[in-house]
């Protein structure tokens, strides 16, 4: 066996493009168009000194405590990481150590199959129904045993949210597996199952600062679950890298959590623009499901998604498109500012006209 044979072969997750030039309308990776809370901006100016020469707190106590207080849970129920990608990756490694396949939908966050492959976790991708909805029975572990369940709610890239009762039904039917609910977009109007972590010891709820808190660049994600699950994640994390989160990030994370009113203002603005965008795109002839996220999953019947995607990019407008059979005519459009959206509508109208007259 050569050393090449011993290298890990993995097809990595492909992140959305991060164009570095100015003057683009960037609606391709679900960032928030508004700045983070004023206190975050204020605090970030303080970090020029001494503190950087010391290691940060491996237990991320100040941020975990702020999040625990925010959610009204004990700090032993909170785990913070470097983006929810880090948190989910640690969760996969912590909870899915069996020979049974873990389950998640065929259309969902594309990182799940990558972690499963990397960590040699068997997995089954279960087709969503024709309306991109989850069929809860497909996930009943008490009917057919599984190694674990991962559900994004609201789901991405579909933008569709299920109720807390719907998600609880899946949890109730999986007493013997960990159920991970990825609530990356829940702040934009969906029902959360976070409170159910008190009732179900095998439930982990994952959140991120990247979308609703306008802090994609700083990398903060966290999980809330039973002390048993959180302790397992801490043991796994401490076996990889103790000092995951730096001083600056911890302090800025706390500042964000403490400004509830700014947070609510930004959410109100984004959801208002989202509802207007949905109506506007529907009026243009797009099929757009109701969204509980900060993006829309739109299809224009008769015009290929790739065509609109490519034409928008020529105009410095970035949205997301995947060459995947069931969704290849769909575009995932992040909600930008009202001004950005106006430009998007105008350009899309021109692109569709041009396609019809070609
Ligand atoms: C954006 C996203 C994440 C990752 O977010 P980070 O906290 O920036 O790593 C995780 N899950 C879903 C469903 C997402 O859309």
CSV table of C-alpha atoms and ligand atoms in Angstrom, one decimal:
chain,number,residue,atom,x,y,z
A,1,UNK,CA,0.0,0.0,0.0
A,2,UNK,CA,1.5,3.4,-1.0
A,3,UNK,CA,1.2,6.5,1.1
A,4,UNK,CA,-1.2,7.8,-1.5
A,5,UNK,CA,-3.5,4.9,-0.9
A,6,UNK,CA,-3.5,5.9,2.8
A,7,UNK,CA,-4.6,9.5,2.2
A,8,UNK,CA,-8.3,10.2,3.0
A,9,UNK,CA,-10.4,10.6,-0.1
A,10,UNK,CA,-13.3,12.9,0.5
A,11,UNK,CA,-15.4,15.1,-1.8
A,12,UNK,CA,-15.6,18.3,0.2
A,13,UNK,CA,-18.6,20.4,0.8
A,14,UNK,CA,-18.6,23.2,-1.8
A,15,UNK,CA,-19.3,26.6,-0.1
A,16,UNK,CA,-21.0,29.4,-2.0
A,17,UNK,CA,-18.7,31.8,-3.8
A,18,UNK,CA,-17.2,34.7,-1.8
A,19,UNK,CA,-16.5,37.3,-4.5
A,20,UNK,CA,-13.8,39.7,-3.2
A,21,UNK,CA,-14.5,42.6,-5.6
A,22,UNK,CA,-16.6,45.6,-4.5
A,23,UNK,CA,-20.0,46.5,-6.0
A,24,UNK,CA,-21.6,43.1,-6.0
A,25,UNK,CA,-25.1,42.3,-4.8
A,26,UNK,CA,-24.3,39.2,-2.7
A,27,UNK,CA,-27.4,37.1,-2.2
A,28,UNK,CA,-25.8,33.6,-2.4
A,29,UNK,CA,-24.8,32.5,1.1
A,30,UNK,CA,-27.7,33.8,3.3
A,31,UNK,CA,-25.7,36.5,5.1
A,32,UNK,CA,-27.6,39.3,6.8
A,33,UNK,CA,-27.5,42.6,4.9
A,34,UNK,CA,-27.5,44.7,8.1
A,35,UNK,CA,-24.5,45.2,10.4
A,36,UNK,CA,-24.2,43.4,13.8
A,37,UNK,CA,-25.4,45.1,17.0
A,38,UNK,CA,-23.8,48.5,17.8
A,39,UNK,CA,-22.2,47.1,21.0
A,40,UNK,CA,-20.5,44.4,18.8
A,41,UNK,CA,-18.9,47.1,16.7
A,42,UNK,CA,-17.9,49.1,19.8
A,43,UNK,CA,-16.3,46.1,21.5
A,44,UNK,CA,-14.4,45.1,18.5
A,45,UNK,CA,-12.3,48.3,18.7
A,46,UNK,CA,-11.0,47.3,22.1
A,47,UNK,CA,-8.9,44.3,21.0
A,48,UNK,CA,-5.5,45.7,20.2
A,49,UNK,CA,-3.6,44.6,23.3
A,50,UNK,CA,-2.3,42.2,25.8
A,51,UNK,CA,-5.1,39.7,25.9
A,52,UNK,CA,-4.1,38.2,22.5
A,53,UNK,CA,-0.9,36.7,23.8
A,54,UNK,CA,-2.8,34.5,26.2
A,55,UNK,CA,-4.8,31.4,25.2
A,56,UNK,CA,-8.6,31.9,25.3
A,57,UNK,CA,-10.9,30.1,27.7
A,58,UNK,CA,-11.3,26.5,26.5
A,59,UNK,CA,-14.7,26.2,28.2
A,60,UNK,CA,-16.0,29.4,26.4
A,61,UNK,CA,-17.7,30.2,29.7
A,62,UNK,CA,-18.7,33.8,29.1
A,63,UNK,CA,-20.5,33.1,25.9
A,64,UNK,CA,-22.1,29.8,27.1
A,65,UNK,CA,-23.3,31.7,30.2
A,66,UNK,CA,-24.8,34.5,28.1
A,67,UNK,CA,-26.5,32.0,25.8
A,68,UNK,CA,-27.8,29.9,28.8
A,69,UNK,CA,-29.3,33.0,30.3
A,70,UNK,CA,-30.8,34.1,27.0
A,71,UNK,CA,-32.5,30.7,26.6
A,72,UNK,CA,-33.3,30.2,30.3
A,73,UNK,CA,-31.3,27.0,30.6
A,74,UNK,CA,-28.4,25.8,32.7
A,75,UNK,CA,-24.9,26.4,31.3
A,76,UNK,CA,-24.3,22.7,31.3
A,77,UNK,CA,-26.8,22.5,28.5
A,78,UNK,CA,-24.9,24.8,26.1
A,79,UNK,CA,-22.0,24.0,23.7
A,80,UNK,CA,-20.4,26.8,21.6
A,81,UNK,CA,-18.3,26.3,18.5
A,82,UNK,CA,-16.6,28.0,15.6
A,83,UNK,CA,-19.8,28.4,13.5
A,84,UNK,CA,-22.5,25.9,13.5
A,85,UNK,CA,-20.5,23.9,11.0
A,86,UNK,CA,-18.0,23.2,13.8
A,87,UNK,CA,-20.8,22.4,16.2
A,88,UNK,CA,-22.5,20.0,13.8
A,89,UNK,CA,-19.3,18.4,12.9
A,90,UNK,CA,-18.6,17.7,16.6
A,91,UNK,CA,-22.2,16.5,17.0
A,92,UNK,CA,-21.8,14.0,14.1
A,93,UNK,CA,-18.5,12.7,15.6
A,94,UNK,CA,-20.0,12.6,19.1
A,95,UNK,CA,-23.4,10.9,18.6
A,96,UNK,CA,-23.3,8.7,15.5
A,97,UNK,CA,-20.9,5.9,16.5
A,98,UNK,CA,-23.0,2.9,15.4
A,99,UNK,CA,-23.3,0.6,12.3
A,100,UNK,CA,-26.9,1.8,11.7
A,101,UNK,CA,-27.4,4.5,9.1
A,102,UNK,CA,-28.2,8.0,10.2
A,103,UNK,CA,-31.1,9.6,8.3
A,104,UNK,CA,-31.6,13.0,6.7
A,105,UNK,CA,-33.5,14.3,3.7
A,106,UNK,CA,-32.1,14.1,0.1
A,107,UNK,CA,-32.5,17.8,-0.2
A,108,UNK,CA,-31.0,19.6,2.8
A,109,UNK,CA,-27.8,21.2,4.0
A,110,UNK,CA,-25.2,19.6,1.7
A,111,UNK,CA,-22.6,19.4,4.5
A,112,UNK,CA,-24.4,16.5,6.3
A,113,UNK,CA,-23.3,13.8,3.8
A,114,UNK,CA,-19.8,15.2,3.8
A,115,UNK,CA,-19.4,14.8,7.6
A,116,UNK,CA,-21.0,11.4,7.5
A,117,UNK,CA,-18.6,10.3,4.8
A,118,UNK,CA,-15.5,11.8,6.5
A,119,UNK,CA,-16.3,10.2,9.8
A,120,UNK,CA,-17.3,6.8,8.2
A,121,UNK,CA,-20.9,7.1,9.5
A,122,UNK,CA,-23.3,5.1,7.3
A,123,UNK,CA,-26.2,7.3,6.1
A,124,UNK,CA,-29.4,7.2,4.1
A,125,UNK,CA,-30.8,10.2,2.3
A,126,UNK,CA,-34.6,10.1,2.4
A,127,UNK,CA,-36.4,11.8,-0.5
A,128,UNK,CA,-38.6,14.8,0.5
A,129,UNK,CA,-42.1,14.5,-1.0
A,130,UNK,CA,-43.1,16.3,-4.2
A,131,UNK,CA,-43.7,19.5,-2.3
A,132,UNK,CA,-40.3,19.3,-0.7
A,133,UNK,CA,-41.9,18.3,2.6
A,134,UNK,CA,-40.5,15.8,5.1
A,135,UNK,CA,-42.6,12.6,5.7
A,136,UNK,CA,-42.2,12.0,9.4
A,137,UNK,CA,-42.9,8.3,9.2
A,138,UNK,CA,-39.7,7.9,7.2
A,139,UNK,CA,-37.8,8.8,10.3
A,140,UNK,CA,-39.5,6.6,12.9
A,141,UNK,CA,-36.7,4.8,14.6
A,142,UNK,CA,-39.2,2.7,16.7
A,143,UNK,CA,-40.4,1.2,13.4
A,144,UNK,CA,-37.1,0.9,11.7
A,145,UNK,CA,-33.9,1.4,13.8
A,146,UNK,CA,-31.5,4.1,12.7
A,147,UNK,CA,-28.1,5.4,13.9
A,148,UNK,CA,-29.5,9.0,14.4
A,149,UNK,CA,-31.6,11.7,12.7
A,150,UNK,CA,-30.6,15.1,11.4
A,151,UNK,CA,-33.3,17.6,10.4
A,152,UNK,CA,-32.8,21.2,9.4
A,153,UNK,CA,-35.9,23.2,10.4
A,154,UNK,CA,-36.6,25.4,8.6
A,155,UNK,CA,-35.0,23.3,5.9
A,156,UNK,CA,-32.3,24.7,3.5
A,157,UNK,CA,-32.4,25.3,0.6
A,158,UNK,CA,-36.2,24.8,0.5
A,159,UNK,CA,-36.9,27.5,3.1
A,160,UNK,CA,-39.9,25.4,4.3
A,161,UNK,CA,-40.5,25.2,8.1
A,162,UNK,CA,-42.4,22.4,9.9
A,163,UNK,CA,-44.2,23.0,13.2
A,164,UNK,CA,-42.7,22.2,16.6
A,165,UNK,CA,-45.3,19.5,17.0
A,166,UNK,CA,-44.3,17.9,13.7
A,167,UNK,CA,-40.6,17.8,14.7
A,168,UNK,CA,-41.6,16.5,18.2
A,169,UNK,CA,-43.4,13.6,16.6
A,170,UNK,CA,-40.1,12.6,14.9
A,171,UNK,CA,-38.2,12.9,18.2
A,172,UNK,CA,-40.9,10.9,20.1
A,173,UNK,CA,-40.5,8.1,17.6
A,174,UNK,CA,-36.7,8.0,18.2
A,175,UNK,CA,-36.1,7.2,21.8
A,176,UNK,CA,-32.9,5.2,21.0
A,177,UNK,CA,-31.1,7.7,18.8
A,178,UNK,CA,-29.9,11.2,19.0
A,179,UNK,CA,-32.0,13.6,17.0
A,180,UNK,CA,-30.1,16.8,15.8
A,181,UNK,CA,-32.4,19.7,14.8
A,182,UNK,CA,-30.4,22.3,12.9
A,183,UNK,CA,-32.2,25.6,13.5
A,184,UNK,CA,-29.9,27.9,11.5
A,185,UNK,CA,-32.9,30.0,10.3
A,186,UNK,CA,-35.4,29.6,13.1
A,187,UNK,CA,-35.1,33.3,14.2
A,188,UNK,CA,-36.8,34.3,10.9
A,189,UNK,CA,-40.2,33.1,12.0
A,190,UNK,CA,-40.3,29.3,12.6
A,191,UNK,CA,-41.3,27.4,15.7
A,192,UNK,CA,-38.3,26.1,17.7
A,193,UNK,CA,-38.0,22.8,19.6
A,194,UNK,CA,-35.3,24.2,21.9
A,195,UNK,CA,-37.5,24.0,24.9
A,196,UNK,CA,-38.0,20.3,24.2
A,197,UNK,CA,-34.4,19.6,25.1
A,198,UNK,CA,-35.6,19.6,28.7
A,199,UNK,CA,-38.1,16.9,27.9
A,200,UNK,CA,-35.9,14.7,25.6
A,201,UNK,CA,-32.4,13.8,26.7
A,202,UNK,CA,-31.6,12.7,23.1
A,203,UNK,CA,-32.4,16.0,21.4
A,204,UNK,CA,-29.8,18.5,20.3
A,205,UNK,CA,-30.8,21.9,18.9
A,206,UNK,CA,-28.1,23.8,16.9
A,207,UNK,CA,-28.1,27.5,16.2
A,208,UNK,CA,-25.8,30.0,14.4
A,209,UNK,CA,-24.9,33.7,14.7
A,210,UNK,CA,-24.2,33.8,10.9
A,211,UNK,CA,-27.6,34.6,9.6
A,212,UNK,CA,-29.9,36.2,12.0
A,213,UNK,CA,-27.2,37.9,14.1
A,214,UNK,CA,-25.3,39.4,11.1
A,215,UNK,CA,-22.0,37.7,12.2
A,216,UNK,CA,-21.1,35.2,9.5
A,217,UNK,CA,-17.5,36.5,9.5
A,218,UNK,CA,-16.8,35.9,13.1
A,219,UNK,CA,-17.8,32.2,13.2
A,220,UNK,CA,-20.1,31.4,16.1
A,221,UNK,CA,-22.5,28.5,16.4
A,222,UNK,CA,-23.9,26.8,19.5
A,223,UNK,CA,-26.0,23.8,20.6
A,224,UNK,CA,-28.5,23.3,23.4
A,225,UNK,CA,-29.1,19.8,24.7
A,226,UNK,CA,-29.1,17.6,27.8
A,227,UNK,CA,-26.0,17.8,30.0
A,228,UNK,CA,-25.2,14.2,28.9
A,229,UNK,CA,-25.1,15.2,25.2
A,230,UNK,CA,-23.2,18.4,25.9
A,231,UNK,CA,-20.6,16.6,28.0
A,232,UNK,CA,-20.1,14.1,25.2
A,233,UNK,CA,-19.5,16.9,22.7
A,234,UNK,CA,-17.0,18.6,25.1
A,235,UNK,CA,-15.1,15.4,25.5
A,236,UNK,CA,-14.9,15.0,21.7
A,237,UNK,CA,-14.0,18.7,21.2
A,238,UNK,CA,-11.2,18.4,23.8
A,239,UNK,CA,-9.8,15.5,21.9
A,240,UNK,CA,-9.4,17.6,18.7
A,241,UNK,CA,-8.6,21.2,19.7
A,242,UNK,CA,-9.2,22.7,23.2
A,243,UNK,CA,-9.0,26.4,22.2
A,244,UNK,CA,-11.5,26.6,19.4
A,245,UNK,CA,-12.9,30.0,20.1
A,246,UNK,CA,-10.7,33.1,20.4
A,247,UNK,CA,-11.0,35.9,23.0
A,248,UNK,CA,-12.4,38.4,20.5
A,249,UNK,CA,-15.1,36.1,19.2
A,250,UNK,CA,-16.2,35.2,22.7
A,251,UNK,CA,-16.6,38.9,23.7
A,252,UNK,CA,-18.3,39.9,20.5
A,253,UNK,CA,-20.7,37.0,20.8
A,254,UNK,CA,-21.7,38.1,24.3
A,255,UNK,CA,-22.2,41.6,23.1
A,256,UNK,CA,-24.6,40.4,20.4
A,257,UNK,CA,-26.6,38.2,22.7
A,258,UNK,CA,-27.1,41.2,25.1
A,259,UNK,CA,-28.7,43.5,22.5
A,260,UNK,CA,-32.1,41.9,22.1
A,261,UNK,CA,-33.9,45.0,20.7
A,262,UNK,CA,-31.4,45.5,17.8
A,263,UNK,CA,-31.7,41.8,17.0
A,264,UNK,CA,-35.5,42.1,16.9
A,265,UNK,CA,-35.3,45.2,14.7
A,266,UNK,CA,-33.1,43.5,12.1
A,267,UNK,CA,-35.3,40.3,12.1
A,268,UNK,CA,-38.4,42.5,11.4
A,269,UNK,CA,-36.7,44.3,8.6
A,270,UNK,CA,-35.4,41.1,6.9
A,271,UNK,CA,-38.8,39.3,7.2
A,272,UNK,CA,-40.7,42.3,5.9
A,273,UNK,CA,-38.4,42.4,2.8
A,274,UNK,CA,-38.8,38.6,2.4
A,275,UNK,CA,-42.6,38.8,2.3
A,276,UNK,CA,-42.5,41.6,-0.2
A,277,UNK,CA,-39.9,39.7,-2.3
A,278,UNK,CA,-42.1,36.6,-2.3
A,279,UNK,CA,-45.1,38.6,-3.5
A,280,UNK,CA,-43.1,40.4,-6.1
A,281,UNK,CA,-41.5,37.2,-7.5
A,282,UNK,CA,-44.9,35.4,-7.6
A,283,UNK,CA,-46.4,38.4,-9.5
A,284,UNK,CA,-43.6,38.0,-12.0
A,285,UNK,CA,-44.6,34.3,-12.5
A,286,UNK,CA,-42.2,32.6,-10.2
A,287,UNK,CA,-43.2,29.6,-8.1
A,288,UNK,CA,-42.0,30.4,-4.5
A,289,UNK,CA,-42.8,28.4,-1.4
A,290,UNK,CA,-43.7,30.3,1.8
A,291,UNK,CA,-40.4,30.9,3.6
A,292,UNK,CA,-39.5,31.0,7.3
A,293,UNK,CA,-35.9,31.8,6.5
A,294,UNK,CA,-33.9,34.8,5.1
A,295,UNK,CA,-34.0,33.4,1.6
A,296,UNK,CA,-36.5,32.3,-1.1
A,297,UNK,CA,-36.3,29.1,-3.2
A,298,UNK,CA,-37.7,30.2,-6.5
A,299,UNK,CA,-38.4,28.6,-9.9
A,300,UNK,CA,-39.6,30.3,-13.1
A,301,UNK,CA,-41.4,27.7,-15.2
A,302,UNK,CA,-39.9,27.4,-18.6
A,303,UNK,CA,-36.6,29.2,-17.9
A,304,UNK,CA,-33.7,27.1,-16.7
A,305,UNK,CA,-32.4,28.0,-13.3
A,306,UNK,CA,-28.8,27.9,-14.5
A,307,UNK,CA,-29.6,30.5,-17.2
A,308,UNK,CA,-31.0,33.1,-14.7
A,309,UNK,CA,-28.1,32.3,-12.3
A,310,UNK,CA,-25.4,32.8,-14.9
A,311,UNK,CA,-27.0,36.0,-16.3
A,312,UNK,CA,-27.4,37.5,-12.8
A,313,UNK,CA,-23.7,36.8,-12.1
A,314,UNK,CA,-22.7,38.6,-15.3
A,315,UNK,CA,-24.5,41.6,-13.7
A,316,UNK,CA,-22.6,41.2,-10.4
A,317,UNK,CA,-25.6,39.7,-8.6
A,318,UNK,CA,-24.7,36.4,-6.9
A,319,UNK,CA,-27.5,33.9,-5.9
A,320,UNK,CA,-27.1,30.2,-5.4
A,321,UNK,CA,-27.9,27.4,-7.9
A,322,UNK,CA,-27.2,23.6,-7.7
A,323,UNK,CA,-26.9,21.2,-10.7
A,324,UNK,CA,-29.0,18.7,-8.8
A,325,UNK,CA,-31.8,16.9,-10.6
A,326,UNK,CA,-34.8,17.7,-8.4
A,327,UNK,CA,-33.9,21.3,-7.8
A,328,UNK,CA,-31.9,22.3,-10.9
A,329,UNK,CA,-34.6,24.9,-11.9
A,330,UNK,CA,-34.5,26.5,-8.5
A,331,UNK,CA,-32.6,29.6,-7.3
A,332,UNK,CA,-31.9,30.2,-3.7
A,333,UNK,CA,-32.0,34.0,-3.3
A,334,UNK,CA,-30.9,35.5,0.0
A,335,UNK,CA,-32.9,38.5,1.2
A,336,UNK,CA,-30.8,41.6,0.9
A,337,UNK,CA,-31.8,45.2,1.6
A,338,UNK,CA,-34.8,46.7,-0.1
A,339,UNK,CA,-32.6,48.6,-2.5
A,340,UNK,CA,-30.7,45.4,-3.4
A,341,UNK,CA,-33.9,43.5,-4.0
A,342,UNK,CA,-35.2,46.2,-6.3
A,343,UNK,CA,-32.1,45.8,-8.5
A,344,UNK,CA,-32.6,42.1,-8.5
A,345,UNK,CA,-36.2,42.2,-9.6
A,346,UNK,CA,-35.3,44.6,-12.4
A,347,UNK,CA,-32.5,42.5,-13.7
A,348,UNK,CA,-34.5,39.2,-13.4
A,349,UNK,CA,-37.3,40.8,-15.5
A,350,UNK,CA,-34.8,41.7,-18.2
A,351,UNK,CA,-33.2,38.2,-18.1
A,352,UNK,CA,-36.6,36.5,-18.5
A,353,UNK,CA,-37.6,38.8,-21.3
A,354,UNK,CA,-34.3,38.1,-23.1
A,355,UNK,CA,-34.8,34.3,-22.7
A,356,UNK,CA,-38.3,34.4,-24.1
A,357,UNK,CA,-37.2,36.5,-27.1
A,358,UNK,CA,-34.1,34.5,-27.8
B,1,LIG,C1,-25.6,28.4,7.1
B,1,LIG,C2,-25.9,27.0,7.7
B,1,LIG,C3,-25.1,26.4,8.6
B,1,LIG,C4,-23.7,26.8,9.0
B,1,LIG,O1,-23.6,28.0,9.5
B,1,LIG,P1,-22.3,28.6,10.2
B,1,LIG,O2,-22.7,28.8,11.6
B,1,LIG,O3,-22.0,29.8,9.4
B,1,LIG,O4,-21.2,27.5,10.1
B,1,LIG,C5,-25.6,25.2,9.2
B,1,LIG,N1,-26.7,24.7,8.8
B,1,LIG,C6,-27.5,25.2,7.9
B,1,LIG,C7,-28.8,24.6,7.5
B,1,LIG,C8,-27.2,26.4,7.3
B,1,LIG,O5,-27.9,27.0,6.3
